[in-house]
């Protein structure tokens, strides 16, 4: 039964379901749950730092339930989007209800969409990567697959990485620098990959072109089958989704830097180059994303077997709580700056 603890990740879609069904003030139940209830639970519940032993790791890798818990997010996301589009198109919602549903579905797109896509994007199976890319589509972040796997994991905790927040950089500044730089970096990486295989820009293997096409088709389909109002709804929900991702990116590597070796190259990525959190609720709801240090140490490891490393810098609070704190930069800097290793501050 312990393996089913990750069903808690579906508590966010469940709360969003309540908002979609009852409407009214309930449309804001999802952001309230994600950024008030969960942080309170993280403060009340103990931190869990234990790691699995070798036999437990082997056992968990054999269990397909962990994979199916990820796959289930695709029909959940599709169902919520279609229901949300239908609701906006057929019902006379008040402005606050419209906004509440944007935030609710956007949060689900960020957590059960992009976060799961991140996990599946590191898998070797073509089918799993396909599901991951499909989960990125509603948030208009399909380029994340290329930039994250071929850019971020190479340059994390360096100035060359768009997804590493600088010391004393606010989350609001980071939203812009990271999102724009990641997009253009993805194009640069794609062109380099094509060139290395002696293929031109218009090659069928230009994934960035395909991503652009699929995302434009997605928006076109919304407009064709529904209305301009639903198109606006889909656009704004997608933006909320990728802002969720960028806020997580912000707290994952904030202020951390790898040093250069005598050769001029950066030292290899180690456990100390990502912020770690062992707060139980955030770990479960985000499929262990909070053990980010071990993920960067070995990106091929599946979420259910990620470890805690003593040398990893530890966040004062869990990821959901930290996301809230980051929205008030003076408080965030006061809490986090003193936790950054002094030799990383430049």
mmCIF file of C-alpha atoms in Angstrom:
data_model
loop_
_atom_site.group_PDB
_atom_site.id
_atom_site.type_symbol
_atom_site.label_atom_id
_atom_site.label_comp_id
_atom_site.label_asym_id
_atom_site.label_seq_id
_atom_site.Cartn_x
_atom_site.Cartn_y
_atom_site.Cartn_z
ATOM 1 C CA UNK A 1 0.000 0.000 0.000
ATOM 2 C CA UNK A 2 2.964 2.349 0.532
ATOM 3 C CA UNK A 3 3.497 2.352 -3.226
ATOM 4 C CA UNK A 4 0.104 3.996 -3.641
ATOM 5 C CA UNK A 5 1.080 7.039 -1.599
ATOM 6 C CA UNK A 6 1.761 8.857 -4.875
ATOM 7 C CA UNK A 7 -1.971 8.809 -5.554
ATOM 8 C CA UNK A 8 -1.824 11.931 -3.404
ATOM 9 C CA UNK A 9 -0.455 13.683 -6.497
ATOM 10 C CA UNK A 10 -3.997 13.434 -7.884
ATOM 11 C CA UNK A 11 -5.341 15.455 -4.969
ATOM 12 C CA UNK A 12 -4.710 18.614 -6.999
ATOM 13 C CA UNK A 13 -6.890 17.471 -9.935
ATOM 14 C CA UNK A 14 -9.466 16.298 -7.392
ATOM 15 C CA UNK A 15 -9.630 19.744 -5.810
ATOM 16 C CA UNK A 16 -9.785 21.316 -9.285
ATOM 17 C CA UNK A 17 -12.682 18.959 -10.063
ATOM 18 C CA UNK A 18 -14.569 20.398 -7.075
ATOM 19 C CA UNK A 19 -13.976 23.897 -8.391
ATOM 20 C CA UNK A 20 -15.158 23.025 -11.889
ATOM 21 C CA UNK A 21 -18.254 21.256 -10.577
ATOM 22 C CA UNK A 22 -19.444 23.704 -7.919
ATOM 23 C CA UNK A 23 -17.954 26.905 -9.374
ATOM 24 C CA UNK A 24 -18.410 30.112 -7.400
ATOM 25 C CA UNK A 25 -15.754 30.654 -4.749
ATOM 26 C CA UNK A 26 -14.733 26.988 -5.146
ATOM 27 C CA UNK A 27 -12.954 27.896 -8.392
ATOM 28 C CA UNK A 28 -10.151 29.261 -6.172
ATOM 29 C CA UNK A 29 -9.971 26.107 -4.075
ATOM 30 C CA UNK A 30 -7.009 24.700 -6.041
ATOM 31 C CA UNK A 31 -4.618 27.631 -5.433
ATOM 32 C CA UNK A 32 -5.781 27.715 -1.799
ATOM 33 C CA UNK A 33 -5.058 24.007 -1.424
ATOM 34 C CA UNK A 34 -1.704 24.166 -3.255
ATOM 35 C CA UNK A 35 -0.292 27.244 -1.563
ATOM 36 C CA UNK A 36 -2.024 27.367 1.830
ATOM 37 C CA UNK A 37 -3.155 23.873 2.888
ATOM 38 C CA UNK A 38 -0.108 21.974 1.574
ATOM 39 C CA UNK A 39 2.417 24.422 3.107
ATOM 40 C CA UNK A 40 0.626 24.126 6.464
ATOM 41 C CA UNK A 41 0.785 20.330 6.228
ATOM 42 C CA UNK A 42 4.496 20.539 5.392
ATOM 43 C CA UNK A 43 5.101 22.578 8.541
ATOM 44 C CA UNK A 44 3.149 20.122 10.703
ATOM 45 C CA UNK A 45 4.455 16.829 9.318
ATOM 46 C CA UNK A 46 8.012 15.568 9.978
ATOM 47 C CA UNK A 47 10.844 15.630 7.445
ATOM 48 C CA UNK A 48 11.767 12.188 6.052
ATOM 49 C CA UNK A 49 15.476 11.789 5.214
ATOM 50 C CA UNK A 50 15.803 8.012 5.001
ATOM 51 C CA UNK A 51 16.914 6.273 1.805
ATOM 52 C CA UNK A 52 16.004 2.893 0.372
ATOM 53 C CA UNK A 53 18.384 -0.033 0.727
ATOM 54 C CA UNK A 54 19.576 -2.037 -2.299
ATOM 55 C CA UNK A 55 16.808 -4.663 -2.045
ATOM 56 C CA UNK A 56 14.096 -2.019 -1.730
ATOM 57 C CA UNK A 57 15.441 -0.209 -4.787
ATOM 58 C CA UNK A 58 15.376 -3.369 -6.884
ATOM 59 C CA UNK A 59 11.852 -4.156 -5.696
ATOM 60 C CA UNK A 60 10.516 -0.691 -6.537
ATOM 61 C CA UNK A 61 12.108 -0.715 -9.970
ATOM 62 C CA UNK A 62 10.206 -3.912 -10.777
ATOM 63 C CA UNK A 63 6.820 -2.455 -9.853
ATOM 64 C CA UNK A 64 5.013 -0.967 -12.856
ATOM 65 C CA UNK A 65 2.523 0.830 -10.622
ATOM 66 C CA UNK A 66 4.971 3.739 -10.333
ATOM 67 C CA UNK A 67 5.008 4.140 -14.109
ATOM 68 C CA UNK A 68 1.233 3.821 -14.498
ATOM 69 C CA UNK A 69 0.717 6.512 -11.874
ATOM 70 C CA UNK A 70 2.580 8.812 -14.265
ATOM 71 C CA UNK A 71 0.773 7.676 -17.414
ATOM 72 C CA UNK A 72 -2.614 8.260 -15.772
ATOM 73 C CA UNK A 73 -1.902 11.982 -15.752
ATOM 74 C CA UNK A 74 -2.369 12.240 -19.534
ATOM 75 C CA UNK A 75 -6.095 11.318 -19.604
ATOM 76 C CA UNK A 76 -6.576 13.411 -16.455
ATOM 77 C CA UNK A 77 -5.092 16.483 -18.149
ATOM 78 C CA UNK A 78 -7.026 15.934 -21.385
ATOM 79 C CA UNK A 79 -10.280 15.405 -19.475
ATOM 80 C CA UNK A 80 -9.833 18.541 -17.398
ATOM 81 C CA UNK A 81 -9.015 20.683 -20.402
ATOM 82 C CA UNK A 82 -12.032 19.501 -22.393
ATOM 83 C CA UNK A 83 -14.345 19.932 -19.407
ATOM 84 C CA UNK A 84 -12.890 23.349 -18.674
ATOM 85 C CA UNK A 85 -13.273 24.451 -22.298
ATOM 86 C CA UNK A 86 -16.858 23.191 -22.404
ATOM 87 C CA UNK A 87 -17.702 24.960 -19.134
ATOM 88 C CA UNK A 88 -16.260 28.295 -20.250
ATOM 89 C CA UNK A 89 -17.953 27.985 -23.648
ATOM 90 C CA UNK A 90 -21.456 27.085 -22.442
ATOM 91 C CA UNK A 91 -21.882 28.806 -19.083
ATOM 92 C CA UNK A 92 -22.098 32.451 -18.179
ATOM 93 C CA UNK A 93 -19.281 32.605 -15.653
ATOM 94 C CA UNK A 94 -18.586 35.607 -13.482
ATOM 95 C CA UNK A 95 -15.184 37.218 -14.050
ATOM 96 C CA UNK A 96 -13.847 35.896 -10.745
ATOM 97 C CA UNK A 97 -14.986 32.359 -11.657
ATOM 98 C CA UNK A 98 -13.247 32.657 -15.022
ATOM 99 C CA UNK A 99 -10.030 33.708 -13.274
ATOM 100 C CA UNK A 100 -10.392 31.024 -10.606
ATOM 101 C CA UNK A 101 -10.663 28.299 -13.238
ATOM 102 C CA UNK A 102 -7.644 29.684 -15.093
ATOM 103 C CA UNK A 103 -5.528 29.378 -11.952
ATOM 104 C CA UNK A 104 -6.990 25.981 -11.017
ATOM 105 C CA UNK A 105 -6.425 24.327 -14.387
ATOM 106 C CA UNK A 106 -3.112 26.152 -14.813
ATOM 107 C CA UNK A 107 -1.841 24.706 -11.530
ATOM 108 C CA UNK A 108 -2.880 21.212 -12.637
ATOM 109 C CA UNK A 109 -1.082 21.775 -15.970
ATOM 110 C CA UNK A 110 2.046 22.717 -14.049
ATOM 111 C CA UNK A 111 2.037 19.924 -11.463
ATOM 112 C CA UNK A 112 0.356 16.958 -13.138
ATOM 113 C CA UNK A 113 1.390 18.121 -16.601
ATOM 114 C CA UNK A 114 4.854 19.665 -16.818
ATOM 115 C CA UNK A 115 6.208 18.013 -13.673
ATOM 116 C CA UNK A 116 5.237 14.535 -14.908
ATOM 117 C CA UNK A 117 6.513 15.427 -18.394
ATOM 118 C CA UNK A 118 9.873 16.229 -16.806
ATOM 119 C CA UNK A 119 10.067 12.754 -15.273
ATOM 120 C CA UNK A 120 8.998 10.970 -18.477
ATOM 121 C CA UNK A 121 11.303 13.122 -20.607
ATOM 122 C CA UNK A 122 14.285 11.411 -18.982
ATOM 123 C CA UNK A 123 13.052 7.929 -19.848
ATOM 124 C CA UNK A 124 14.515 5.852 -22.691
ATOM 125 C CA UNK A 125 11.172 4.553 -23.981
ATOM 126 C CA UNK A 126 9.804 6.410 -27.015
ATOM 127 C CA UNK A 127 6.236 5.928 -25.762
ATOM 128 C CA UNK A 128 7.040 7.453 -22.389
ATOM 129 C CA UNK A 129 8.729 10.423 -24.017
ATOM 130 C CA UNK A 130 5.696 10.853 -26.278
ATOM 131 C CA UNK A 131 3.413 11.056 -23.221
ATOM 132 C CA UNK A 132 5.807 13.552 -21.658
ATOM 133 C CA UNK A 133 5.777 15.805 -24.720
ATOM 134 C CA UNK A 134 1.972 15.582 -24.932
ATOM 135 C CA UNK A 135 1.770 16.775 -21.318
ATOM 136 C CA UNK A 136 3.916 19.804 -22.211
ATOM 137 C CA UNK A 137 1.715 20.867 -25.127
ATOM 138 C CA UNK A 138 -1.137 22.639 -23.213
ATOM 139 C CA UNK A 139 1.420 24.847 -21.459
ATOM 140 C CA UNK A 140 3.181 25.707 -24.755
ATOM 141 C CA UNK A 141 6.447 24.336 -23.362
ATOM 142 C CA UNK A 142 7.301 21.447 -25.655
ATOM 143 C CA UNK A 143 10.713 23.048 -26.228
ATOM 144 C CA UNK A 144 11.393 22.250 -22.558
ATOM 145 C CA UNK A 145 12.196 18.662 -23.554
ATOM 146 C CA UNK A 146 15.130 19.775 -25.713
ATOM 147 C CA UNK A 147 16.460 22.587 -23.524
ATOM 148 C CA UNK A 148 16.133 20.637 -20.289
ATOM 149 C CA UNK A 149 17.729 17.408 -21.463
ATOM 150 C CA UNK A 150 20.433 18.858 -23.721
ATOM 151 C CA UNK A 151 20.956 22.224 -22.051
ATOM 152 C CA UNK A 152 19.960 22.454 -18.403
ATOM 153 C CA UNK A 153 21.500 19.174 -17.274
ATOM 154 C CA UNK A 154 24.753 20.195 -18.925
ATOM 155 C CA UNK A 155 24.878 23.786 -17.682
ATOM 156 C CA UNK A 156 22.960 23.679 -14.366
ATOM 157 C CA UNK A 157 24.384 25.953 -11.661
ATOM 158 C CA UNK A 158 26.368 28.049 -14.168
ATOM 159 C CA UNK A 159 25.700 31.478 -15.727
ATOM 160 C CA UNK A 160 25.157 29.690 -19.057
ATOM 161 C CA UNK A 161 22.003 28.023 -17.720
ATOM 162 C CA UNK A 162 18.770 30.022 -18.126
ATOM 163 C CA UNK A 163 17.058 27.861 -15.492
ATOM 164 C CA UNK A 164 19.529 28.709 -12.723
ATOM 165 C CA UNK A 165 18.496 31.816 -10.792
ATOM 166 C CA UNK A 166 21.277 34.231 -9.898
ATOM 167 C CA UNK A 167 22.073 35.334 -6.369
ATOM 168 C CA UNK A 168 19.630 38.114 -5.365
ATOM 169 C CA UNK A 169 17.591 37.712 -8.570
ATOM 170 C CA UNK A 170 13.867 37.981 -7.900
ATOM 171 C CA UNK A 171 11.460 35.331 -9.097
ATOM 172 C CA UNK A 172 9.647 37.934 -11.206
ATOM 173 C CA UNK A 173 12.808 38.800 -13.114
ATOM 174 C CA UNK A 174 13.564 35.092 -13.441
ATOM 175 C CA UNK A 175 10.197 34.333 -15.051
ATOM 176 C CA UNK A 176 11.200 36.500 -18.003
ATOM 177 C CA UNK A 177 14.895 35.671 -18.295
ATOM 178 C CA UNK A 178 14.397 31.939 -17.923
ATOM 179 C CA UNK A 179 11.371 31.470 -20.166
ATOM 180 C CA UNK A 180 12.755 33.531 -23.061
ATOM 181 C CA UNK A 181 16.336 32.236 -22.810
ATOM 182 C CA UNK A 182 15.183 28.618 -22.578
ATOM 183 C CA UNK A 183 13.063 28.994 -25.698
ATOM 184 C CA UNK A 184 15.866 30.512 -27.781
ATOM 185 C CA UNK A 185 18.390 28.052 -26.338
ATOM 186 C CA UNK A 186 16.153 25.191 -27.451
ATOM 187 C CA UNK A 187 16.344 26.514 -31.031
ATOM 188 C CA UNK A 188 20.151 26.774 -30.800
ATOM 189 C CA UNK A 189 20.401 23.229 -29.497
ATOM 190 C CA UNK A 190 18.052 21.970 -32.208
ATOM 191 C CA UNK A 191 20.118 23.621 -34.966
ATOM 192 C CA UNK A 192 23.291 22.128 -33.503
ATOM 193 C CA UNK A 193 21.739 18.658 -33.400
ATOM 194 C CA UNK A 194 20.613 18.966 -37.020
ATOM 195 C CA UNK A 195 24.025 20.196 -38.120
ATOM 196 C CA UNK A 196 25.798 17.311 -36.383
ATOM 197 C CA UNK A 197 23.623 14.911 -38.404
ATOM 198 C CA UNK A 198 24.118 16.842 -41.679
ATOM 199 C CA UNK A 199 20.458 17.829 -41.788
ATOM 200 C CA UNK A 200 18.930 21.161 -42.754
ATOM 201 C CA UNK A 201 16.499 23.429 -40.949
ATOM 202 C CA UNK A 202 13.495 22.017 -42.824
ATOM 203 C CA UNK A 203 14.360 18.424 -41.950
ATOM 204 C CA UNK A 204 11.573 16.194 -40.637
ATOM 205 C CA UNK A 205 13.845 15.699 -37.634
ATOM 206 C CA UNK A 206 13.554 19.365 -36.648
ATOM 207 C CA UNK A 207 11.539 18.752 -33.482
ATOM 208 C CA UNK A 208 11.240 22.465 -32.726
ATOM 209 C CA UNK A 209 9.313 22.955 -35.956
ATOM 210 C CA UNK A 210 7.028 20.066 -35.031
ATOM 211 C CA UNK A 211 6.488 21.498 -31.544
ATOM 212 C CA UNK A 212 5.558 24.869 -33.021
ATOM 213 C CA UNK A 213 3.150 23.189 -35.447
ATOM 214 C CA UNK A 214 1.448 21.065 -32.775
ATOM 215 C CA UNK A 215 1.018 23.998 -30.398
ATOM 216 C CA UNK A 216 -0.449 26.201 -33.124
ATOM 217 C CA UNK A 217 -2.786 23.373 -34.100
ATOM 218 C CA UNK A 218 -3.843 23.045 -30.472
ATOM 219 C CA UNK A 219 -4.771 26.723 -30.316
ATOM 220 C CA UNK A 220 -6.454 26.545 -33.719
ATOM 221 C CA UNK A 221 -8.540 23.565 -32.603
ATOM 222 C CA UNK A 222 -9.705 25.434 -29.488
ATOM 223 C CA UNK A 223 -10.829 28.367 -31.620
ATOM 224 C CA UNK A 224 -12.476 26.124 -34.234
ATOM 225 C CA UNK A 225 -14.418 23.893 -31.845
ATOM 226 C CA UNK A 226 -15.170 26.460 -29.139
ATOM 227 C CA UNK A 227 -14.789 30.260 -29.189
ATOM 228 C CA UNK A 228 -12.349 33.182 -28.806
ATOM 229 C CA UNK A 229 -13.226 33.324 -25.102
ATOM 230 C CA UNK A 230 -12.162 29.689 -24.679
ATOM 231 C CA UNK A 231 -8.995 30.414 -26.668
ATOM 232 C CA UNK A 232 -8.140 33.171 -24.172
ATOM 233 C CA UNK A 233 -8.887 30.763 -21.340
ATOM 234 C CA UNK A 234 -6.571 28.112 -22.818
ATOM 235 C CA UNK A 235 -3.791 30.638 -23.377
ATOM 236 C CA UNK A 236 -3.936 32.011 -19.832
ATOM 237 C CA UNK A 237 -4.174 28.557 -18.217
ATOM 238 C CA UNK A 238 -1.116 27.469 -20.207
ATOM 239 C CA UNK A 239 0.799 30.561 -19.082
ATOM 240 C CA UNK A 240 -0.060 29.802 -15.444
ATOM 241 C CA UNK A 241 1.207 26.264 -16.075
ATOM 242 C CA UNK A 242 4.629 27.302 -17.301
ATOM 243 C CA UNK A 243 4.962 30.037 -14.664
ATOM 244 C CA UNK A 244 4.490 27.236 -12.130
ATOM 245 C CA UNK A 245 7.412 25.438 -13.782
ATOM 246 C CA UNK A 246 9.595 28.531 -13.811
ATOM 247 C CA UNK A 247 8.875 29.188 -10.141
ATOM 248 C CA UNK A 248 10.042 25.648 -9.375
ATOM 249 C CA UNK A 249 13.103 26.188 -11.581
ATOM 250 C CA UNK A 250 13.808 29.336 -9.571
ATOM 251 C CA UNK A 251 13.910 27.614 -6.201
ATOM 252 C CA UNK A 252 15.730 24.483 -7.426
ATOM 253 C CA UNK A 253 19.114 26.106 -8.116
ATOM 254 C CA UNK A 254 18.792 29.623 -6.691
ATOM 255 C CA UNK A 255 22.219 31.167 -6.064
ATOM 256 C CA UNK A 256 24.162 27.915 -6.504
ATOM 257 C CA UNK A 257 27.243 27.908 -8.757
ATOM 258 C CA UNK A 258 29.727 25.356 -10.003
ATOM 259 C CA UNK A 259 33.366 26.417 -9.929
ATOM 260 C CA UNK A 260 35.691 26.352 -12.903
ATOM 261 C CA UNK A 261 38.644 23.973 -12.894
ATOM 262 C CA UNK A 262 42.191 24.873 -13.989
ATOM 263 C CA UNK A 263 41.310 23.741 -17.509
ATOM 264 C CA UNK A 264 38.641 26.432 -17.702
ATOM 265 C CA UNK A 265 35.785 23.946 -17.622
ATOM 266 C CA UNK A 266 33.158 23.788 -14.931
ATOM 267 C CA UNK A 267 33.404 21.086 -12.306
ATOM 268 C CA UNK A 268 30.991 18.189 -12.795
ATOM 269 C CA UNK A 269 27.489 18.526 -11.390
ATOM 270 C CA UNK A 270 27.398 17.274 -7.829
ATOM 271 C CA UNK A 271 24.793 16.891 -5.100
ATOM 272 C CA UNK A 272 25.637 20.338 -3.762
ATOM 273 C CA UNK A 273 24.466 22.104 -6.937
ATOM 274 C CA UNK A 274 20.712 21.700 -6.396
ATOM 275 C CA UNK A 275 18.476 22.546 -3.458
ATOM 276 C CA UNK A 276 17.020 19.506 -1.740
ATOM 277 C CA UNK A 277 13.847 19.160 0.335
ATOM 278 C CA UNK A 278 12.701 16.146 2.326
ATOM 279 C CA UNK A 279 9.331 17.551 3.406
ATOM 280 C CA UNK A 280 6.976 14.619 2.956
ATOM 281 C CA UNK A 281 3.915 16.253 1.390
ATOM 282 C CA UNK A 282 5.837 18.096 -1.299
ATOM 283 C CA UNK A 283 7.824 14.962 -2.095
ATOM 284 C CA UNK A 284 4.708 12.885 -2.698
ATOM 285 C CA UNK A 285 2.592 15.476 -4.504
ATOM 286 C CA UNK A 286 5.483 16.327 -6.858
ATOM 287 C CA UNK A 287 6.679 12.751 -7.466
ATOM 288 C CA UNK A 288 9.922 13.277 -5.507
ATOM 289 C CA UNK A 289 10.950 16.301 -7.590
ATOM 290 C CA UNK A 290 12.075 17.844 -4.309
ATOM 291 C CA UNK A 291 14.973 15.386 -4.122
ATOM 292 C CA UNK A 292 16.405 17.350 -6.989
ATOM 293 C CA UNK A 293 20.039 16.974 -6.002
ATOM 294 C CA UNK A 294 20.007 13.235 -6.640
ATOM 295 C CA UNK A 295 18.088 13.765 -9.885
ATOM 296 C CA UNK A 296 20.908 15.951 -11.226
ATOM 297 C CA UNK A 297 23.528 13.603 -9.860
ATOM 298 C CA UNK A 298 22.026 10.790 -11.959
ATOM 299 C CA UNK A 299 19.154 11.974 -14.156
ATOM 300 C CA UNK A 300 18.238 8.462 -15.318
ATOM 301 C CA UNK A 301 17.053 7.440 -11.820
ATOM 302 C CA UNK A 302 13.299 7.007 -11.531
ATOM 303 C CA UNK A 303 11.463 9.177 -9.051
ATOM 304 C CA UNK A 304 10.569 6.374 -6.625
ATOM 305 C CA UNK A 305 14.222 5.573 -5.828
ATOM 306 C CA UNK A 306 15.748 9.055 -5.521
ATOM 307 C CA UNK A 307 18.014 9.513 -2.495
ATOM 308 C CA UNK A 308 18.732 12.242 -0.009
ATOM 309 C CA UNK A 309 22.398 13.304 0.193
ATOM 310 C CA UNK A 310 23.751 14.873 3.373
ATOM 311 C CA UNK A 311 26.023 17.203 1.392
ATOM 312 C CA UNK A 312 23.122 18.671 -0.588
ATOM 313 C CA UNK A 313 22.041 22.180 0.432
ATOM 314 C CA UNK A 314 18.738 21.864 2.235
ATOM 315 C CA UNK A 315 15.785 24.189 1.780
ATOM 316 C CA UNK A 316 14.280 25.653 4.924
ATOM 317 C CA UNK A 317 10.825 24.570 3.790
ATOM 318 C CA UNK A 318 9.223 22.282 1.231
ATOM 319 C CA UNK A 319 8.848 23.202 -2.432
ATOM 320 C CA UNK A 320 5.216 24.448 -2.251
ATOM 321 C CA UNK A 321 6.035 26.637 0.763
ATOM 322 C CA UNK A 322 9.228 27.885 -0.890
ATOM 323 C CA UNK A 323 7.301 28.813 -4.028
ATOM 324 C CA UNK A 324 5.046 31.022 -1.916
ATOM 325 C CA UNK A 325 8.016 32.591 -0.102
ATOM 326 C CA UNK A 326 9.742 33.360 -3.401
ATOM 327 C CA UNK A 327 6.845 35.652 -4.331
ATOM 328 C CA UNK A 328 8.042 38.047 -1.618
ATOM 329 C CA UNK A 329 11.719 38.561 -2.571
ATOM 330 C CA UNK A 330 12.944 40.300 0.638
ATOM 331 C CA UNK A 331 11.718 37.379 2.755
ATOM 332 C CA UNK A 332 13.086 34.835 0.284
ATOM 333 C CA UNK A 333 16.526 36.470 0.256
ATOM 334 C CA UNK A 334 16.560 36.697 4.056
ATOM 335 C CA UNK A 335 15.865 32.961 4.391
ATOM 336 C CA UNK A 336 17.875 31.539 1.493
ATOM 337 C CA UNK A 337 20.939 33.750 1.057
ATOM 338 C CA UNK A 338 22.481 32.636 4.341
ATOM 339 C CA UNK A 339 22.074 28.986 3.281
ATOM 340 C CA UNK A 340 24.104 29.387 0.088
ATOM 341 C CA UNK A 341 27.718 28.180 0.494
ATOM 342 C CA UNK A 342 29.906 31.273 0.833
ATOM 343 C CA UNK A 343 32.324 30.180 -1.885
ATOM 344 C CA UNK A 344 29.438 30.219 -4.379
ATOM 345 C CA UNK A 345 28.496 33.840 -3.768
ATOM 346 C CA UNK A 346 30.004 36.141 -6.393
#
